[in-house]
Short mmCIF file of C-alpha atoms and ligand atoms in Angstrom, two decimals:
data_model
loop_
_atom_site.label_atom_id
_atom_site.label_comp_id
_atom_site.label_asym_id
_atom_site.label_seq_id
_atom_site.Cartn_x
_atom_site.Cartn_y
_atom_site.Cartn_z
CA MET H 193 -0.03 -0.19 0.08
CA PRO H 194 1.45 3.25 -0.77
CA SER H 195 2.65 5.84 2.41
CA ILE H 196 4.06 8.72 2.83
CA THR H 197 6.49 10.23 5.06
CA CYS H 198 5.71 13.31 7.04
CA PRO H 199 8.07 15.91 6.25
CA TYR H 200 6.88 17.81 9.39
CA CYS H 201 6.52 14.75 12.01
CA PHE H 202 7.99 12.19 10.07
CA ALA H 203 5.15 9.75 10.10
CA ARG H 204 4.13 7.43 8.23
CA VAL H 205 1.26 7.70 6.23
CA PRO H 206 -1.00 5.04 4.65
CA ALA H 207 -2.41 7.03 1.04
CA GLU H 208 -5.89 6.45 2.40
CA ARG H 209 -5.13 7.46 5.67
CA ILE H 210 -3.90 11.63 5.09
CA ALA H 211 -6.46 13.96 6.23
CA PHE H 212 -7.91 16.92 4.79
CA ARG H 213 -8.48 21.29 6.11
CA CYS H 214 -11.56 22.31 6.22
CA ALA H 215 -10.81 25.05 3.06
CA GLY H 216 -12.98 27.55 6.23
CA SER H 217 -14.97 30.66 4.55
CA PRO H 218 -13.12 32.19 2.18
CA GLY H 219 -14.88 36.00 1.67
CA ARG H 220 -18.26 35.21 3.65
CA GLY H 221 -18.62 31.42 2.48
CA PRO H 222 -20.38 28.99 4.31
CA GLY H 223 -17.65 27.52 6.08
CA CYS H 224 -16.31 26.28 9.27
CA ALA H 225 -14.44 28.67 11.35
CA PRO H 226 -10.79 28.96 12.68
CA ARG H 227 -10.60 27.58 16.22
CA LEU H 228 -6.99 26.27 17.68
CA ASP H 229 -5.75 22.69 16.18
CA THR H 230 -4.38 21.30 19.14
CA GLU H 231 -2.09 19.08 17.19
CA LEU H 232 -0.99 22.07 15.43
CA ALA H 233 0.12 23.71 18.58
CA VAL H 234 1.52 21.66 20.15
CA TYR H 235 4.10 20.67 16.84
CA THR H 236 4.62 24.37 16.37
CA GLY H 237 4.52 25.73 20.52
CA SER H 238 2.49 28.81 19.60
CA PRO H 239 -1.21 28.01 19.77
CA ALA H 240 -1.66 31.56 17.64
CA ALA H 241 -0.55 29.96 14.60
CA ALA H 242 -3.05 27.49 15.45
CA SER H 243 -5.92 29.00 14.68
CA LEU H 244 -7.46 27.43 11.19
CA PRO H 245 -10.58 25.25 10.14
CA PRO H 246 -10.43 22.06 11.85
CA VAL H 247 -8.61 19.12 10.25
CA PHE H 248 -10.88 15.84 9.52
CA ASP H 249 -10.49 11.82 8.29
CA PRO H 250 -10.99 11.02 5.07
CA PRO H 251 -14.04 9.07 4.28
CA ASP H 252 -13.90 5.77 4.13
CA GLY H 253 -12.17 5.91 0.59
CA GLY H 254 -13.26 1.73 0.69
CA ARG H 255 -16.20 1.99 1.60
CA LEU H 256 -17.39 4.09 -1.40
CA GLY H 257 -15.34 2.78 -3.65
CA MET H 258 -12.67 4.74 -4.62
CA GLY H 259 -10.07 2.05 -3.94
CA ARG H 260 -7.22 2.41 -2.89
CA GLY H 261 -4.75 5.45 -2.59
CA ALA H 262 -5.06 9.16 -1.67
CA GLN H 263 -8.14 10.94 -2.08
CA ARG H 264 -7.66 14.09 -3.75
CA ARG H 265 -10.69 15.59 -2.59
CA ALA H 266 -13.25 15.92 0.24
CA ALA H 267 -16.24 17.34 1.64
CA CYS H 268 -16.05 18.94 5.58
CA PRO H 269 -18.17 16.39 7.36
CA GLU H 270 -19.54 19.54 9.27
CA CYS H 271 -19.52 22.67 6.43
CA GLY H 272 -20.59 20.24 3.26
CA GLN H 273 -18.11 22.53 1.20
CA ASN H 274 -15.43 20.29 -0.59
CA THR H 275 -11.67 21.08 0.01
CA ALA H 276 -8.20 20.07 -1.66
CA ARG H 277 -6.29 21.28 1.59
CA ARG H 278 -4.74 17.41 2.76
CA VAL H 279 -2.68 17.12 6.09
CA CYS H 280 -1.12 14.73 8.06
CA PRO H 281 -3.54 13.43 10.24
CA GLU H 282 -0.68 13.57 13.28
CA CYS H 283 0.67 16.48 13.63
CA HIS H 284 -1.31 18.53 10.87
CA ASN H 285 0.63 20.45 9.24
CA PRO H 286 -0.14 20.83 5.08
CA LEU H 287 0.33 18.19 2.86
CA PRO H 288 1.09 19.31 -0.84
CA GLY H 289 -1.08 17.64 -3.40
CA ALA H 290 2.43 17.26 -5.39
CA TYR H 291 3.73 15.35 -2.55
CA CYS H 292 0.71 13.04 -1.81
CA GLU H 293 1.38 12.00 -5.43
CA THR H 294 4.67 11.93 -6.02
CA PRO H 295 6.71 11.16 -2.78
CA GLY H 296 10.03 13.48 -2.75
CA LYS H 297 13.14 12.38 -1.34
CA ILE H 298 13.90 14.02 2.02
CA VAL H 299 17.18 15.84 2.56
CA ALA H 300 18.89 16.10 5.86
CA LEU H 301 21.37 19.23 5.66
CA VAL H 302 23.89 18.70 9.09
CA GLY H 303 27.23 20.24 10.13
CA ALA H 304 28.76 21.19 12.98
CA LYS H 305 28.76 24.82 14.77
CA ASN H 306 29.63 27.43 13.16
CA SER H 307 30.19 25.72 10.04
CA GLY H 308 28.15 28.13 7.61
CA LYS H 309 24.85 26.10 7.83
CA SER H 310 22.39 29.22 8.41
CA THR H 311 24.25 30.98 5.62
CA TYR H 312 24.42 28.47 3.77
CA ILE H 313 20.90 27.82 3.95
CA ALA H 314 19.70 31.43 3.76
CA VAL H 315 22.19 31.31 0.27
CA LEU H 316 20.67 28.12 -0.73
CA LEU H 317 17.42 28.40 -1.05
CA HIS H 318 17.77 32.62 -2.47
CA GLU H 319 19.60 30.83 -5.33
CA LEU H 320 16.77 28.01 -6.56
CA SER H 321 14.25 30.80 -6.47
CA HIS H 322 16.29 33.18 -8.83
CA ARG H 323 19.40 31.76 -10.48
CA ILE H 324 19.56 27.97 -9.96
CA GLY H 325 15.86 28.02 -10.78
CA ALA H 326 16.09 29.41 -13.13
CA GLU H 327 18.75 27.35 -14.67
CA LEU H 328 17.15 24.12 -14.05
CA GLY H 329 13.56 25.02 -14.71
CA THR H 330 13.03 24.41 -11.42
CA SER H 331 10.66 25.87 -8.85
CA LEU H 332 10.36 25.35 -5.58
CA VAL H 333 7.15 26.48 -3.21
CA ALA H 334 7.26 26.74 0.32
CA CYS H 335 4.79 24.18 2.05
CA ASP H 336 3.65 25.84 4.83
CA ASP H 337 3.26 29.45 6.28
CA ARG H 338 5.76 29.19 8.82
CA THR H 339 8.36 28.66 6.35
CA ILE H 340 7.65 31.78 4.04
CA GLU H 341 7.30 33.58 7.16
CA ARG H 342 10.71 32.19 9.12
CA TYR H 343 12.81 32.76 6.09
CA LYS H 344 12.37 35.97 5.34
CA ARG H 345 12.16 37.34 9.06
CA ASP H 346 15.86 35.10 9.93
CA PHE H 347 17.14 34.86 7.03
CA HIS H 348 16.81 36.92 3.33
CA ARG H 349 16.33 39.62 6.02
CA PRO H 350 18.87 40.17 7.86
CA LEU H 351 21.43 38.01 5.00
CA PHE H 352 20.16 40.13 1.29
CA GLY H 353 18.30 43.33 3.25
CA ASP H 354 20.49 44.57 6.23
CA ARG H 355 23.61 42.51 4.57
CA ARG H 356 24.15 41.53 8.54
CA LEU H 357 25.96 36.91 9.00
CA LEU H 358 23.19 35.08 11.04
CA PRO H 359 22.91 34.93 14.57
CA ALA H 360 24.17 31.78 16.09
CA THR H 361 21.38 29.70 15.81
CA ALA H 362 20.00 28.89 19.50
CA SER H 363 20.06 25.60 20.54
CA ALA H 364 16.71 23.25 19.70
CA VAL H 365 16.65 22.93 23.73
CA THR H 366 15.78 26.49 24.49
CA THR H 367 13.58 26.78 21.27
CA PRO H 368 11.83 24.59 19.91
CA ARG H 369 11.71 25.22 16.46
CA ASP H 370 10.54 23.02 13.50
CA PRO H 371 12.18 22.65 9.57
CA LEU H 372 11.86 24.95 6.41
CA VAL H 373 10.09 22.57 3.98
CA TYR H 374 10.34 23.07 0.01
CA LEU H 375 9.10 21.21 -2.36
CA LEU H 376 11.37 21.54 -5.60
CA THR H 377 9.58 20.09 -8.25
CA ARG H 378 11.56 19.33 -12.13
CA THR H 379 9.25 18.78 -15.10
CA ARG H 380 11.67 16.28 -17.08
CA ARG H 381 10.08 15.89 -20.42
CA ARG H 382 11.37 11.89 -21.47
CA ARG H 383 10.30 10.77 -25.01
CA MET H 384 7.66 12.68 -25.60
CA ARG H 385 6.09 12.77 -22.05
CA GLN H 386 6.12 14.82 -18.87
CA GLN H 387 6.88 14.05 -15.84
CA ASP H 388 7.38 15.87 -12.76
CA MET H 389 9.49 15.17 -9.67
CA SER H 390 9.81 16.78 -6.91
CA LEU H 391 12.63 16.71 -4.35
CA THR H 392 11.19 18.27 -0.35
CA LEU H 393 14.09 20.27 1.05
CA VAL H 394 13.38 19.53 4.42
CA LEU H 395 15.89 21.91 6.39
CA PHE H 396 16.19 22.12 10.11
CA ASP H 397 18.31 24.51 11.23
CA THR H 398 19.83 23.39 13.82
CA ALA H 399 22.34 24.40 16.30
CA GLY H 400 25.89 22.70 15.81
CA GLU H 401 25.42 21.73 19.54
CA ASP H 402 22.94 20.03 19.28
CA LEU H 403 24.28 17.62 16.81
CA ARG H 404 27.47 16.93 19.40
CA SER H 405 24.89 16.56 23.10
CA ARG H 406 23.41 13.40 23.66
CA ASP H 407 19.91 14.19 24.03
CA VAL H 408 19.25 15.40 20.30
CA THR H 409 15.97 15.66 20.40
CA ASP H 410 13.59 12.53 19.21
CA LEU H 411 11.77 15.18 16.26
CA HIS H 412 16.15 15.10 15.08
CA LEU H 413 16.36 11.33 15.07
CA ARG H 414 13.27 11.09 12.62
CA TYR H 415 14.74 13.51 10.99
CA LEU H 416 18.20 11.75 9.86
CA ALA H 417 16.06 8.16 9.86
CA ALA H 418 13.40 9.27 7.04
CA ALA H 419 16.87 11.21 4.92
CA ASP H 420 17.12 10.23 1.83
CA ALA H 421 20.42 11.67 1.29
CA ILE H 422 22.26 13.78 2.85
CA ILE H 423 24.51 17.29 3.10
CA PHE H 424 26.94 17.59 5.31
CA LEU H 425 29.01 21.08 6.12
CA VAL H 426 32.39 21.04 7.05
CA ASP H 427 34.36 24.27 7.95
CA PRO H 428 37.93 23.87 6.50
CA LEU H 429 38.85 25.99 9.40
CA GLU H 430 37.94 22.89 11.50
CA LEU H 431 39.92 19.90 9.58
CA THR H 432 43.19 21.22 10.62
CA GLY H 433 42.75 20.48 14.14
CA GLY H 434 42.94 22.14 16.81
CA GLY H 435 39.16 23.08 18.11
CA ASP H 436 36.95 21.35 20.32
CA PRO H 437 36.78 17.25 19.45
CA ASP H 438 33.73 17.54 19.82
CA GLY H 439 33.28 19.77 17.34
CA ASP H 440 36.10 17.72 14.91
CA PRO H 441 34.33 17.59 11.51
CA ILE H 442 34.63 13.83 11.88
CA ASN H 443 33.09 13.37 14.86
CA VAL H 444 29.81 15.10 13.58
CA ILE H 445 30.01 12.82 10.42
CA ALA H 446 30.54 9.67 12.29
CA ARG H 447 27.61 10.53 15.45
CA VAL H 448 25.21 11.72 12.45
CA THR H 449 25.54 8.85 10.93
CA ASP H 450 25.32 6.05 13.62
CA LEU H 451 21.42 7.88 13.81
CA LEU H 452 21.71 7.39 9.77
CA ARG H 453 22.04 3.48 10.56
CA ALA H 454 19.83 3.28 13.84
CA GLY H 455 17.59 4.54 12.00
CA ARG H 456 16.85 2.05 9.04
CA ASP H 457 18.59 -0.71 10.97
CA VAL H 458 22.17 -0.96 8.24
CA PRO H 459 24.36 -3.42 9.98
CA HIS H 460 28.42 -2.26 10.49
CA GLY H 461 29.77 -3.55 7.37
CA ARG H 462 27.52 -2.91 5.60
CA LYS H 463 27.24 0.21 3.44
CA LEU H 464 24.73 2.95 4.13
CA PRO H 465 22.93 3.03 0.92
CA VAL H 466 21.75 7.25 1.37
CA PRO H 467 24.10 9.44 -0.75
CA ALA H 468 26.26 12.16 1.47
CA ALA H 469 27.14 15.23 -0.28
CA VAL H 470 29.80 16.49 2.08
CA ALA H 471 30.66 20.09 1.49
CA LEU H 472 33.56 22.10 2.71
CA THR H 473 31.83 25.66 3.34
CA LYS H 474 33.46 29.31 3.34
CA ILE H 475 36.32 28.16 0.60
CA ASP H 476 36.80 31.56 -0.64
CA ALA H 477 38.62 32.15 2.47
CA LEU H 478 40.86 29.43 1.06
CA PRO H 479 43.72 29.57 -2.04
CA LEU H 480 42.30 28.07 -4.86
CA ASP H 481 43.25 26.81 -7.85
CA GLY H 482 41.96 24.08 -9.86
CA ALA H 483 38.53 23.20 -10.96
CA LEU H 484 37.49 24.88 -7.77
CA GLN H 485 38.07 27.78 -8.82
CA GLN H 486 36.19 27.38 -12.58
CA ASN H 487 32.80 27.95 -12.92
CA ARG H 488 30.51 24.71 -13.76
CA ALA H 489 30.71 24.47 -17.97
CA LEU H 490 27.43 23.30 -19.01
CA PRO H 491 24.27 24.29 -17.95
CA ALA H 492 21.55 22.89 -17.43
CA VAL H 493 22.79 18.94 -16.52
CA LEU H 494 25.56 17.30 -13.69
CA ASP H 495 28.92 18.22 -15.23
CA LEU H 496 30.71 15.32 -14.79
CA ASN H 497 34.17 16.26 -15.63
CA ASP H 498 33.68 19.01 -13.52
CA ARG H 499 31.70 17.28 -10.68
CA GLU H 500 34.80 14.26 -10.26
CA ALA H 501 37.78 16.78 -10.52
CA VAL H 502 35.41 18.92 -7.92
CA HIS H 503 35.42 15.82 -6.19
CA GLU H 504 39.40 14.60 -6.47
CA GLN H 505 40.88 18.04 -5.65
CA VAL H 506 38.80 18.00 -2.75
CA ARG H 507 40.11 14.96 -1.31
CA ALA H 508 43.38 15.84 -2.47
CA LEU H 509 43.05 18.98 0.63
CA LEU H 510 41.57 16.23 2.53
CA TYR H 511 44.97 14.48 2.22
CA ASP H 512 46.86 17.73 2.93
CA TRP H 513 45.00 18.04 5.97
CA GLN H 514 46.59 15.12 7.01
CA ALA H 515 42.55 14.56 7.12
CA GLY H 516 42.55 11.60 4.54
CA GLU H 517 40.76 9.73 8.14
CA LEU H 518 36.99 11.89 7.20
CA ASP H 519 37.54 10.34 3.09
CA ARG H 520 38.40 7.06 3.78
CA TYR H 521 35.39 6.93 7.07
CA LEU H 522 33.04 8.02 3.84
CA GLY H 523 34.57 5.33 1.81
CA HIS H 524 34.03 3.26 4.49
CA GLU H 525 30.18 4.18 5.67
CA TYR H 526 28.56 4.60 2.49
CA ALA H 527 28.01 3.50 -0.99
CA ASP H 528 28.17 7.15 -2.87
CA TYR H 529 29.62 10.21 -1.35
CA GLY H 530 30.57 13.37 -3.02
CA LEU H 531 32.78 16.08 -1.80
CA PHE H 532 32.34 19.36 -2.55
CA GLY H 533 33.45 23.47 -2.21
CA VAL H 534 31.13 26.28 -1.46
CA SER H 535 31.52 29.30 -0.66
CA ALA H 536 27.77 30.72 0.17
CA LEU H 537 29.15 34.88 1.11
CA GLY H 538 31.68 34.75 -2.17
CA GLY H 539 33.33 36.70 -0.11
CA VAL H 540 35.30 36.84 3.92
CA PRO H 541 32.69 38.52 6.04
CA ARG H 542 34.00 41.73 8.02
CA ASP H 543 33.20 43.42 11.33
CA GLY H 544 29.71 40.65 11.84
CA ALA H 545 28.59 42.04 8.33
CA VAL H 546 28.78 41.46 4.13
CA GLY H 547 31.59 42.15 2.24
CA THR H 548 32.06 45.17 0.65
CA GLY H 549 32.04 42.85 -2.39
CA GLY H 550 28.20 41.34 -1.36
CA ILE H 551 26.94 38.54 -1.03
CA ARG H 552 28.25 36.82 -4.01
CA PRO H 553 27.61 33.13 -3.38
CA TYR H 554 30.04 29.76 -5.63
CA ARG H 555 29.18 27.10 -6.65
CA VAL H 556 26.52 26.55 -3.24
CA GLU H 557 24.41 24.39 -5.54
CA ASP H 558 26.81 21.83 -6.57
CA PRO H 559 25.38 19.88 -3.70
CA LEU H 560 22.37 19.72 -4.98
CA LEU H 561 22.54 19.15 -8.79
CA TRP H 562 25.01 15.93 -7.70
CA LEU H 563 21.89 15.09 -5.52
CA LEU H 564 18.86 15.30 -8.34
CA HIS H 565 21.33 13.52 -10.40
CA GLN H 566 21.63 10.56 -8.52
CA PHE H 567 17.47 10.82 -7.37
CA GLY H 568 17.11 10.73 -11.93
CA MET H 569 15.99 14.38 -11.84
CA LEU H 570 18.66 15.67 -14.13
CA SER H 571 20.90 13.96 -16.18
CA GLY H 572 24.86 14.52 -16.80
CA ALA H 573 27.17 15.73 -19.49
CA ARG H 574 30.46 15.73 -20.86
N1 GTP C 701 34.22 32.94 3.73
C1 GTP C 701 33.19 33.11 4.68
N2 GTP C 701 33.03 32.86 6.06
C2 GTP C 701 31.52 32.27 6.04
C3 GTP C 701 30.42 31.68 4.77
N3 GTP C 701 29.71 31.50 5.93
C4 GTP C 701 29.47 31.62 5.81
N4 GTP C 701 30.68 32.48 6.80
C5 GTP C 701 31.34 32.83 8.15
O1 GTP C 701 31.19 32.00 9.28
C6 GTP C 701 30.00 31.91 10.37
C7 GTP C 701 29.31 31.04 10.82
O2 GTP C 701 28.02 30.63 9.23
P1 GTP C 701 26.81 30.04 9.76
O3 GTP C 701 26.16 30.34 8.92
O4 GTP C 701 26.14 31.53 10.89
O5 GTP C 701 26.76 28.88 10.96
P2 GTP C 701 25.70 27.75 11.81
O6 GTP C 701 26.38 26.85 10.94
O7 GTP C 701 24.48 28.12 11.91
O8 GTP C 701 26.17 28.14 13.15
P3 GTP C 701 25.53 27.38 14.60
O9 GTP C 701 24.94 27.57 14.33
O10 GTP C 701 25.61 28.29 15.27
O11 GTP C 701 26.07 26.29 14.86
C8 GTP C 701 29.77 33.65 10.31
O12 GTP C 701 29.26 33.77 10.90
C9 GTP C 701 30.79 33.52 8.96
O13 GTP C 701 31.26 34.32 9.84
C10 GTP C 701 31.52 31.78 3.88
O14 GTP C 701 30.68 32.09 2.86
N5 GTP C 701 31.96 32.77 3.54
MG1 MG C 702 23.12 28.73 12.47
ZN1 ZN C 703 3.56 15.39 10.84
ZN1 ZN C 704 -15.66 22.30 7.40
#
């Protein structure tokens, strides 16, 4: 029986159990009035954001002879109006239609403290909705209103508006936070047929320290267990050693890898089938030559020559820095891993602000292009 994974609470939901939310009264229609949604309030930790028209279970599809699978619409049992707003029956977050039809791959992003996660998220999403999105012909849609508001308030406005660096992310232990959830959809034409494929970007902007503590939240554990791919961000400065061993990138990656294994019952000795993109951040601060210094040559595909050259160059850097252990570890644990170098800012910041040249992202999309290729959403070319 088909089922989907809720990108908010990561519950497995059989398609025929996807719930609906009443459309309410747009204009002066006859729909249900908003009321407190307890499940959503518990999830978001904010009752104010959870005053919405009611959620109801799907009508019994079997009894109506509608067969199995997801229903696209249902009539609200209270007001009789039809609604197409589908929600998770557990946490009541919205499940976009495109996600219910073709459940996307969940991509998780992790990194140690100060590795550049928040900045990368801010810039990657910006690039995906502008330059890269146009190049790939993808659309990026936020799956809920909180994602839109939080992206604007916590990421876009400070960095792109005020040109200030983002503050260190508060620990989820003190400030619970739900993920930013986006659906990245791409239409592929294959033999005269069009096919929409989507990737669900579930971005927890985790504070680095949450990944080192033993009490990683339950939600994070489920996040990692549900992830179909993972992006690790690594600050090159931390690799050269000397820092806190707990924040050592290899230790962070090893802890997350153990969680990935536990979440999907892959025993030690068998490689994890989850593609892992490991990206050095802040490469604008490194003296660079070779492939990393050039641009990708081929647009709208995965440039395979470029991919191999960058992978090898980053691998060589790791060995230069006496961090070859990281490469060996990844090769041992993952069936498929790629090494990357990215710069979200494109220049070294000064006094808490973006450098004078502005934000000039560099190769931030590379990990994502590689993952799209892994999932059959982007062709490769030489
Ligand atoms: N040179 C350079 N520095 C960067 C770049 N991105 C981030 N930084 C620096 O790294 C610092 C940390 O970046 P954040 O994005 O806040 O890192 P984080 O991983 O979210 O950190 P926590 O929330 O504390 O875990 C920033 O304040 C910048 O000084 C980049 O692309 N280039
Ligand atoms: Mg942060
Ligand atoms: Zn849910
Ligand atoms: Zn209703």
